[in-house]
XYZ file of C-alpha atoms in Angstrom:
388
model
C -19.058 53.116 20.083
C -22.389 51.582 21.147
C -24.596 49.328 19.027
C -27.518 47.034 19.759
C -27.988 43.367 18.945
C -31.319 41.688 19.781
C -31.957 44.425 22.307
C -28.676 43.878 24.141
C -26.254 46.785 24.472
C -22.918 45.926 22.880
C -19.688 47.919 23.279
C -17.446 47.770 20.213
C -13.719 48.330 19.919
C -13.156 52.070 20.279
C -10.318 51.908 17.755
C -12.800 51.768 14.887
C -10.798 49.028 13.112
C -13.232 46.348 12.068
C -11.848 42.813 11.849
C -12.044 41.338 8.356
C -12.694 37.644 7.970
C -11.121 35.806 5.030
C -13.711 34.213 2.756
C -14.113 30.444 2.862
C -11.966 28.860 0.174
C -11.837 25.074 0.626
C -15.251 24.159 -0.827
C -15.213 21.780 -3.802
C -17.735 21.919 -6.641
C -17.808 18.775 -8.774
C -20.087 17.653 -11.607
C -20.406 14.104 -12.894
C -22.504 10.982 -13.289
C -23.734 8.379 -10.813
C -26.567 6.291 -12.318
C -26.797 4.136 -9.194
C -27.222 7.071 -6.812
C -30.071 7.452 -4.351
C -32.379 9.867 -6.187
C -33.799 11.385 -3.026
C -30.327 12.283 -1.721
C -28.842 13.282 -5.074
C -31.587 14.505 -7.432
C -30.400 15.270 -10.960
C -28.943 18.728 -11.682
C -29.364 19.826 -8.081
C -26.426 21.035 -5.964
C -26.116 18.788 -2.919
C -23.779 19.501 0.000
C -21.619 16.714 1.389
C -20.213 18.136 4.609
C -17.281 15.774 5.034
C -19.566 12.738 5.265
C -18.353 9.603 3.507
C -21.626 7.898 4.479
C -23.571 10.451 2.461
C -21.110 10.224 -0.439
C -21.662 6.437 -0.457
C -25.260 7.071 -1.520
C -23.875 7.973 -4.942
C -23.528 4.233 -5.540
C -20.581 2.613 -7.275
C -21.089 3.424 -10.956
C -20.405 6.527 -12.997
C -17.658 9.074 -12.393
C -18.674 10.573 -9.050
C -18.098 7.579 -6.728
C -14.413 7.237 -7.662
C -13.949 11.007 -7.536
C -15.379 11.062 -4.013
C -12.970 8.300 -3.016
C -9.959 10.231 -4.368
C -11.059 13.389 -2.542
C -11.700 11.661 0.771
C -8.315 9.964 0.553
C -6.817 13.456 0.977
C -9.305 15.219 3.262
C -12.954 15.224 4.385
C -14.021 18.613 2.989
C -17.175 20.466 2.072
C -18.198 19.169 -1.368
C -20.978 20.420 -3.610
C -22.047 17.590 -5.919
C -24.106 18.096 -9.062
C -25.204 14.785 -10.555
C -26.228 14.788 -14.205
C -28.022 12.153 -16.206
C -25.891 9.416 -17.761
C -26.078 9.409 -21.558
C -25.022 6.693 -23.971
C -24.056 9.234 -26.611
C -20.747 11.002 -25.850
C -21.829 14.315 -27.377
C -25.073 14.345 -25.411
C -23.165 13.479 -22.248
C -20.823 16.398 -22.811
C -23.791 18.724 -23.214
C -25.323 17.394 -19.997
C -22.077 18.116 -18.122
C -21.789 21.648 -19.516
C -25.426 22.253 -18.688
C -27.798 25.097 -19.437
C -30.553 27.219 -17.970
C -33.975 25.745 -18.681
C -37.056 27.719 -19.703
C -38.229 27.359 -16.106
C -35.025 29.034 -14.896
C -33.343 25.901 -13.509
C -29.558 25.704 -13.813
C -28.214 22.328 -14.926
C -24.781 20.686 -15.164
C -21.859 22.986 -14.500
C -24.202 25.971 -14.589
C -25.789 24.683 -11.369
C -22.592 25.642 -9.539
C -23.515 29.287 -10.169
C -26.657 28.856 -8.051
C -24.984 27.198 -5.058
C -24.306 30.326 -3.012
C -27.901 31.522 -3.314
C -29.250 28.087 -2.389
C -26.797 26.838 0.238
C -25.004 29.961 1.442
C -21.510 28.769 0.488
C -19.473 29.225 -2.655
C -17.548 26.409 -4.343
C -14.113 27.704 -5.321
C -12.366 24.435 -6.242
C -13.977 23.175 -9.433
C -13.779 20.064 -11.565
C -15.576 17.481 -13.655
C -13.191 14.492 -13.649
C -13.999 12.053 -16.421
C -15.235 14.833 -18.700
C -12.825 17.770 -18.289
C -10.421 16.264 -20.838
C -12.588 17.696 -23.636
C -11.827 21.280 -24.538
C -15.449 22.400 -24.386
C -15.859 21.168 -20.800
C -12.456 22.577 -19.766
C -13.382 25.938 -21.275
C -16.705 25.919 -19.431
C -14.957 25.065 -16.167
C -12.654 28.052 -16.683
C -15.658 30.267 -17.389
C -17.517 29.108 -14.268
C -14.306 29.591 -12.252
C -14.168 33.171 -13.474
C -17.748 33.843 -12.418
C -17.187 32.342 -8.971
C -13.626 33.585 -8.519
C -12.661 29.960 -8.117
C -10.049 27.695 -9.667
C -10.608 24.729 -11.999
C -8.596 21.589 -12.654
C -8.888 19.767 -15.980
C -7.278 16.696 -17.477
C -5.347 16.039 -20.649
C -5.936 12.800 -22.523
C -2.793 12.140 -24.548
C -0.635 9.171 -25.452
C 2.585 11.123 -24.998
C 3.883 14.166 -23.163
C 4.421 15.853 -26.527
C 0.722 15.490 -27.302
C -0.122 16.944 -23.901
C 2.094 19.953 -24.629
C 0.378 20.513 -27.966
C -3.057 20.347 -26.339
C -2.036 22.866 -23.665
C -1.449 25.559 -26.291
C -5.196 25.864 -26.852
C -5.800 27.501 -23.454
C -5.084 30.875 -21.886
C -7.281 30.953 -18.775
C -5.721 32.114 -15.514
C -8.109 30.073 -13.351
C -7.371 26.747 -15.021
C -4.669 24.132 -14.476
C -4.123 21.168 -16.817
C -2.899 17.800 -15.532
C -1.360 14.749 -17.265
C -1.314 11.749 -17.030
C -4.119 9.900 -15.219
C -3.439 8.084 -11.939
C -3.944 4.381 -11.310
C -6.197 3.477 -8.379
C -7.726 0.284 -7.053
C -11.362 -0.165 -8.086
C -13.361 -2.364 -5.695
C -16.314 -3.138 -8.027
C -13.971 -4.590 -10.679
C -11.218 -5.718 -8.265
C -8.600 -4.220 -10.547
C -6.475 -1.126 -11.101
C -7.991 1.550 -13.327
C -6.893 4.991 -14.470
C -8.573 7.869 -12.642
C -8.319 11.447 -13.947
C -5.663 13.346 -12.012
C -8.075 16.232 -11.480
C -9.978 14.078 -8.968
C -6.885 14.026 -6.751
C -6.218 17.724 -7.428
C -9.641 18.655 -6.033
C -8.915 16.836 -2.788
C -5.360 18.133 -2.556
C -6.479 21.735 -3.080
C -9.129 21.441 -0.364
C -6.631 19.817 2.024
C -4.097 22.589 1.512
C -6.732 25.296 1.892
C -7.796 23.770 5.202
C -4.379 22.827 6.596
C -1.886 25.275 5.069
C -3.555 28.028 3.090
C -4.589 29.132 -0.378
C -1.102 30.578 -0.944
C 0.445 27.076 -1.269
C 0.249 25.373 -4.665
C -0.687 21.696 -5.010
C 2.834 20.845 -6.180
C 5.208 18.613 -4.171
C 2.747 17.409 -1.549
C 2.241 13.689 -1.046
C -1.118 12.419 -2.289
C -2.777 9.338 -0.871
C -4.502 6.594 -2.830
C -2.313 6.691 -5.945
C -0.973 3.316 -7.092
C 0.843 4.354 -10.252
C 0.549 6.400 -13.429
C -1.106 5.549 -16.734
C 1.999 6.789 -18.601
C 5.704 6.798 -17.789
C 6.970 10.152 -16.497
C 10.717 10.561 -16.157
C 11.889 13.078 -13.573
C 15.115 14.244 -11.992
C 15.477 16.924 -9.361
C 18.641 18.370 -10.933
C 17.957 17.820 -14.619
C 15.075 19.548 -16.448
C 15.593 17.417 -19.556
C 12.963 14.910 -18.510
C 9.291 14.236 -19.215
C 8.309 16.209 -16.128
C 10.607 19.053 -17.176
C 9.084 19.142 -20.665
C 5.553 19.271 -19.260
C 6.326 21.900 -16.631
C 8.037 24.111 -19.210
C 4.790 23.989 -21.189
C 2.734 24.762 -18.039
C 1.243 21.291 -17.641
C 1.228 19.833 -14.135
C 2.274 16.210 -13.936
C 2.737 13.563 -11.234
C 6.051 12.153 -10.071
C 7.032 9.453 -7.606
C 9.397 10.718 -4.917
C 8.626 9.724 -1.345
C 5.168 8.823 -2.580
C 3.245 10.255 -5.498
C 3.167 14.036 -5.827
C 1.872 16.609 -8.253
C 4.765 18.458 -9.872
C 4.031 21.889 -11.301
C 2.410 25.125 -10.121
C 1.515 26.846 -13.380
C -1.866 27.964 -14.665
C -2.870 28.358 -18.304
C -2.727 32.150 -18.003
C -1.423 34.267 -20.832
C -0.693 36.997 -18.267
C 2.575 36.466 -16.330
C 0.991 38.091 -13.262
C -1.179 34.997 -12.852
C 1.273 32.356 -14.018
C 1.207 30.514 -10.687
C -1.820 28.823 -9.165
C -1.087 30.650 -5.912
C -1.026 34.062 -7.649
C -4.427 33.523 -9.286
C -6.003 32.297 -6.082
C -4.449 35.016 -3.928
C -5.859 37.733 -6.176
C -9.353 36.219 -6.062
C -9.422 35.433 -2.352
C -8.296 38.934 -1.415
C -10.679 40.617 -3.860
C -13.661 38.753 -2.422
C -12.477 39.096 1.167
C -12.196 42.866 0.911
C -15.447 43.317 -1.028
C -17.590 41.095 1.183
C -16.195 42.577 4.384
C -17.525 46.042 3.606
C -21.243 45.585 3.099
C -21.609 47.463 6.397
C -20.272 50.627 4.762
C -22.770 50.739 1.887
C -25.274 53.629 2.188
C -23.593 55.115 5.242
C -23.093 58.907 5.034
C -19.693 59.761 3.564
C -17.206 61.181 6.034
C -13.497 61.225 6.759
C -14.138 58.857 9.640
C -15.917 56.373 7.357
C -13.110 56.462 4.796
C -10.504 56.050 7.516
C -12.374 53.096 9.034
C -12.435 51.325 5.671
C -8.749 51.953 4.968
C -7.652 50.992 8.470
C -9.566 47.731 8.261
C -8.105 46.763 4.897
C -4.549 47.642 5.881
C -4.921 45.781 9.174
C -6.011 42.709 7.218
C -3.023 43.038 4.902
C -0.751 43.192 7.951
C -2.403 40.061 9.360
C -2.026 38.162 6.059
C 1.598 39.282 5.774
C 2.396 38.097 9.287
C 0.723 34.770 8.526
C 2.805 34.301 5.383
C -0.195 34.377 3.001
C 1.168 37.431 1.177
C 4.465 39.296 1.202
C 2.770 42.639 1.733
C -0.149 44.831 0.773
C -1.409 48.384 1.075
C -4.639 50.269 0.413
C -5.027 53.993 -0.241
C -7.415 56.576 -1.671
C -6.216 58.229 -4.875
C -7.490 61.851 -5.131
C -7.255 61.736 -8.936
C -9.756 58.870 -9.066
C -12.035 60.309 -6.396
C -13.099 63.699 -7.694
C -15.865 65.987 -6.486
C -18.050 64.582 -9.259
C -17.546 60.921 -8.353
C -17.922 61.541 -4.627
C -21.075 63.584 -5.232
C -22.537 60.610 -7.132
C -21.961 58.365 -4.114
C -18.871 56.593 -5.430
C -15.605 55.891 -3.628
C -12.699 54.063 -5.248
C -10.025 52.515 -3.058
C -6.783 51.362 -4.626
C -4.830 48.487 -3.174
C -1.741 46.542 -4.104
C -0.741 43.110 -2.894
C 2.309 40.914 -3.381
C 1.434 37.183 -3.570
C 3.923 34.599 -2.335
C 5.690 32.911 -5.275
C 6.552 29.222 -5.037
C 10.248 28.327 -5.109
C 10.089 26.717 -8.528
C 13.765 26.604 -9.408
C 16.594 26.241 -6.887
C 20.159 26.578 -8.143
C 23.212 25.658 -6.098
C 26.513 27.065 -7.366
C 29.555 24.985 -6.340
C 33.225 25.868 -6.304
C 36.302 23.879 -5.248
C 38.707 25.533 -2.828
C 41.837 24.639 -0.817
C 41.391 27.309 1.841
C 40.304 24.803 4.496
C 43.464 22.679 4.192
C 45.088 24.731 6.932
C 42.578 23.222 9.343
C 44.451 19.934 9.009
C 47.504 21.366 10.732
C 47.844 21.238 14.541
C 47.413 24.467 16.424
C 50.654 26.374 17.075
C 52.245 26.162 20.551
């Protein structure tokens, strides 16, 4: 096949299989306060890209929620971060409203809503979402889940509770598949006060998710990976690898992710708040979204082309080739696309519509490993000398 690019003749692969590129997943979107920020660098309610630059992040100053969140993220990785700074309010209710945001009469998106405008403004989509310091309120957590749904992203929110039992009770109020709840907060060293303070665990989750997306893949959950920068927990969490009757076991059974100390501090738990078992794991929810966007965005070339068997075959071959690539890479266990004649009738085809079915098997995390032991005497014969 021959095509032209800037007047230069280009020969394409004669196989007709178009390579499909996986959408970018490791971009963080975070909303918070920073009253000491440089206003020119971080204007209020305006998405600003920090492309792995700690020097630029430092211009947020050292007050408000965003500076400490940046520190927790950069302790894990130097990722792409979209920052939306909102005005600091003395009144808690007004502050919550500023975080949630709105669309002004002039059409400007503010607070969390500003994340919806990032792709149009900056050409990238934040898929790892949080508002540490504010996501412990149900209204902000709900809004994070809603924004995550619109962006096909994933949100991390905190639980403020005195006990694990209170955290479990709070968890029952949610059913969103793109939301993970974390308890308790994590102690970190704060330079301005020269003391340890509690930082919302979601700040570390944002960095950990971006690190895993960049280094391992979106199919790995944030659980059981060492985090850097943690100096302790704001509440005691008992844990035992072989006994679920612990604080960590109680929280995980209720689908709350916690933090344990084993060879460093680690998140422990892979569950979302989903009411649908198909999306119970963080990796399942993210796999479904990443693949849906990857397949949709890879086929803009096919829109408005004349329908033909060759066109349909090219689309199917490309999707199935991508599934084979993802399977080989360990991102999924398998996948397949096909055209169902019952859904693609003469009427639908005549109206310019084609529906392609696909199925995909995400990779489940090994959440529970059981070892069954038995005592035997069959190896006693090995104690005897060999005959002859």
